[in-house]
Amino acid sequence: LYIDLTSKKVSQNFNSETGYLARTGVLYFTGLLRPKYYPQSTFFQRIDLELFSAQTRDEPSTQWETFNHVSAQAFFMGALSAKIKYSYSTEVFANEKFKTGGFHVLLGGQLFKEFSFSLLYRRINAIYYSDTPFQGKSNRVTALVVYQPSENIESYSSFVFSDFSRSSDSRLIYEYPIFWERLTYQLNKYLFFRGVIEYNKYKRQLLTDFLISFTYVPGTVIHLGYGSLYLKSAWNENENRYTDIENFSQMQRGFFFKMSYLWRM
């Protein structure tokens, strides 16, 4: 059984010179209760239940926010886990209180020695942050796959998706999917090759990067790289502006070379 109670206050004028602080002017209290069960089963190794509550006072608006969730997580088949969570929460923005809670489903782990994955889906209330904010609904997906068929090759793939619809009329405001892939080939302990590609459907852009890296000892390295940016847009002479097109057009590209040598005396 795990129990945790915390309390913290950050004044409105607090300034951290040594790091970044996302928010000031808050007072909050949190409580967490997590019992763990170890069933006599060859399939399930452990089941965690969780009850969490956080109450936050926003000093500028003198309003209280709340964040509460209940969840259940199961660990099974050695290295896999599944979690389902429901949260009820609110957030104060521009002196207004909005709902931000919803459902969360998570599945992931080490499926094989060479393959691991993670998949998170959330259906939550959300805020459209602007000078005139309004309440909405959001679907959010985060997927990650790591495949390492040998000690020399690793593929790291991720996909992130988020959308937002206005609650009052269910109008879709935006969709924002991003696909990212990194492929690395470690030739030996000194030299590796790496390629990265990112596709942003919302911005209609494609990023590509390629790197050759040689590290003799830490501090003595050689890097050679090439990167480019492609957009589905082109300059329209008649309209004197960029307009959308169907195919990608290369907008930027660049090379870089870096070399350093460590000399110890």
Coordinates of C-alpha atoms in Angstrom, one line a residue, residues 33-179:
L33 CA -3.7 6.2 -2.4
R34 CA -2.4 3.2 -4.4
P35 CA -3.0 -0.4 -3.2
K36 CA -1.1 -3.2 -5.1
Y37 CA -2.4 -6.7 -5.5
Y38 CA -0.3 -9.8 -6.4
P39 CA -2.7 -12.4 -7.7
Q40 CA -1.8 -16.1 -7.7
S41 CA -1.8 -16.2 -11.5
T42 CA 0.6 -17.2 -14.3
F43 CA -0.8 -14.4 -16.5
F44 CA -1.1 -11.4 -14.2
Q45 CA 1.9 -10.4 -12.1
R46 CA 0.4 -7.3 -10.4
I47 CA -2.7 -5.1 -10.3
D48 CA -2.5 -1.5 -9.1
L49 CA -5.5 0.5 -8.2
E50 CA -5.1 4.3 -7.7
L51 CA -7.1 7.1 -6.3
F52 CA -5.7 10.6 -6.6
S53 CA -7.0 14.1 -5.8
A54 CA -5.4 17.5 -6.1
Q55 CA -6.9 20.8 -5.2
T56 CA -5.3 24.0 -6.5
R57 CA -6.0 27.6 -5.7
D58 CA -5.2 30.1 -8.5
E59 CA -4.2 33.2 -6.7
P60 CA -4.7 35.8 -9.5
S61 CA -8.4 34.7 -10.0
T62 CA -8.9 33.4 -6.4
Q63 CA -10.6 30.4 -7.9
W64 CA -10.0 26.7 -7.1
E65 CA -9.1 24.1 -9.6
T66 CA -9.5 20.4 -9.1
F67 CA -7.9 17.3 -10.5
N68 CA -9.1 13.8 -9.5
H69 CA -8.7 10.4 -11.1
V70 CA -9.3 6.8 -10.5
S71 CA -7.3 4.1 -12.4
A72 CA -6.5 0.5 -12.6
Q73 CA -3.3 -0.9 -14.1
A74 CA -2.5 -4.5 -14.8
F75 CA 1.0 -6.0 -15.4
F76 CA 0.9 -9.2 -17.3
M77 CA 3.0 -11.6 -19.5
G78 CA 6.2 -10.5 -17.9
A79 CA 6.8 -7.1 -19.5
L80 CA 3.4 -5.8 -20.7
S81 CA 1.0 -3.5 -18.9
A82 CA -2.5 -2.0 -19.5
K83 CA -4.1 1.0 -17.7
I84 CA -7.5 2.6 -17.8
K85 CA -8.1 5.9 -16.1
Y86 CA -11.0 8.4 -15.6
S87 CA -10.3 11.9 -14.4
Y88 CA -12.4 14.8 -13.5
S89 CA -10.5 18.1 -13.5
T90 CA -10.9 21.8 -14.1
E91 CA -8.5 24.6 -15.1
V92 CA -8.7 28.3 -14.6
F93 CA -7.6 30.3 -17.7
A94 CA -8.3 34.0 -18.4
N95 CA -10.2 34.1 -15.1
E96 CA -12.6 31.5 -16.4
K97 CA -13.0 27.9 -15.2
F98 CA -13.0 25.1 -17.8
K99 CA -13.3 21.3 -17.7
T100 CA -10.2 19.3 -18.7
G101 CA -10.9 15.7 -17.5
G102 CA -11.8 12.6 -19.5
F103 CA -10.9 8.9 -20.2
H104 CA -7.3 7.5 -20.7
V105 CA -6.3 4.1 -22.0
L106 CA -2.7 3.0 -22.1
L107 CA -1.2 -0.3 -23.4
G108 CA 2.5 -1.0 -23.8
G109 CA 5.7 -2.9 -22.9
Q110 CA 8.3 -5.2 -24.2
L111 CA 6.5 -7.6 -26.6
F112 CA 9.6 -9.3 -27.8
K113 CA 13.3 -8.9 -27.1
E114 CA 13.7 -6.8 -30.3
F115 CA 10.3 -5.0 -30.1
S116 CA 8.7 -2.7 -27.6
F117 CA 5.7 -0.3 -28.0
S118 CA 3.4 2.1 -26.2
L119 CA 0.0 3.3 -27.2
L120 CA -2.0 6.0 -25.3
Y121 CA -5.5 7.2 -26.2
R122 CA -7.2 10.1 -24.4
R123 CA -10.7 11.5 -24.9
I124 CA -10.8 14.6 -22.8
N125 CA -12.4 18.0 -22.3
A126 CA -10.0 20.8 -23.4
I127 CA -9.5 24.5 -23.7
Y128 CA -9.0 26.6 -26.8
Y129 CA -6.4 29.0 -25.5
S130 CA -6.8 32.5 -27.0
D131 CA -8.0 35.9 -26.0
T132 CA -11.5 34.6 -26.2
P133 CA -11.1 31.0 -24.9
F134 CA -13.9 28.4 -25.1
Q135 CA -14.7 24.9 -24.0
G136 CA -14.0 21.9 -26.3
K137 CA -13.4 18.2 -26.7
S138 CA -10.1 16.6 -27.8
N139 CA -8.9 13.2 -29.0
R140 CA -5.2 12.6 -28.4
V141 CA -3.2 9.6 -29.5
T142 CA 0.5 8.9 -28.8
A143 CA 2.1 5.8 -30.3
L144 CA 5.7 4.7 -30.0
V145 CA 7.4 1.7 -31.5
V146 CA 11.1 0.7 -31.0
Y147 CA 12.5 -2.1 -33.1
Q148 CA 16.1 -3.3 -32.7
P149 CA 16.7 -6.4 -34.8
S150 CA 20.4 -6.4 -33.9
E151 CA 22.8 -4.6 -31.7
N152 CA 23.8 -2.3 -34.7
I153 CA 20.4 -1.3 -36.0
E154 CA 17.6 0.6 -34.1
S155 CA 14.3 2.0 -35.5
Y156 CA 12.5 4.5 -33.3
S157 CA 9.0 5.5 -34.6
S158 CA 6.5 7.8 -33.0
F159 CA 3.1 9.1 -34.0
V160 CA 1.3 12.0 -32.2
F161 CA -2.3 13.1 -33.0
S162 CA -4.4 15.8 -31.5
D163 CA -7.7 17.4 -32.5
F164 CA -10.1 19.9 -31.0
S165 CA -13.8 20.4 -31.5
R166 CA -15.9 23.1 -30.0
S167 CA -18.4 21.8 -27.4
S168 CA -21.2 24.2 -28.3
D169 CA -21.7 23.0 -31.9
S170 CA -19.2 20.1 -32.3
R171 CA -17.4 22.0 -35.0
L172 CA -13.9 20.7 -35.7
I173 CA -11.4 23.5 -35.1
Y174 CA -8.1 21.6 -36.0
E175 CA -6.4 18.3 -36.5
Y176 CA -2.7 18.0 -35.7
P177 CA -0.9 14.7 -36.7
I178 CA 2.9 14.3 -36.6
F179 CA 4.9 11.2 -37.7

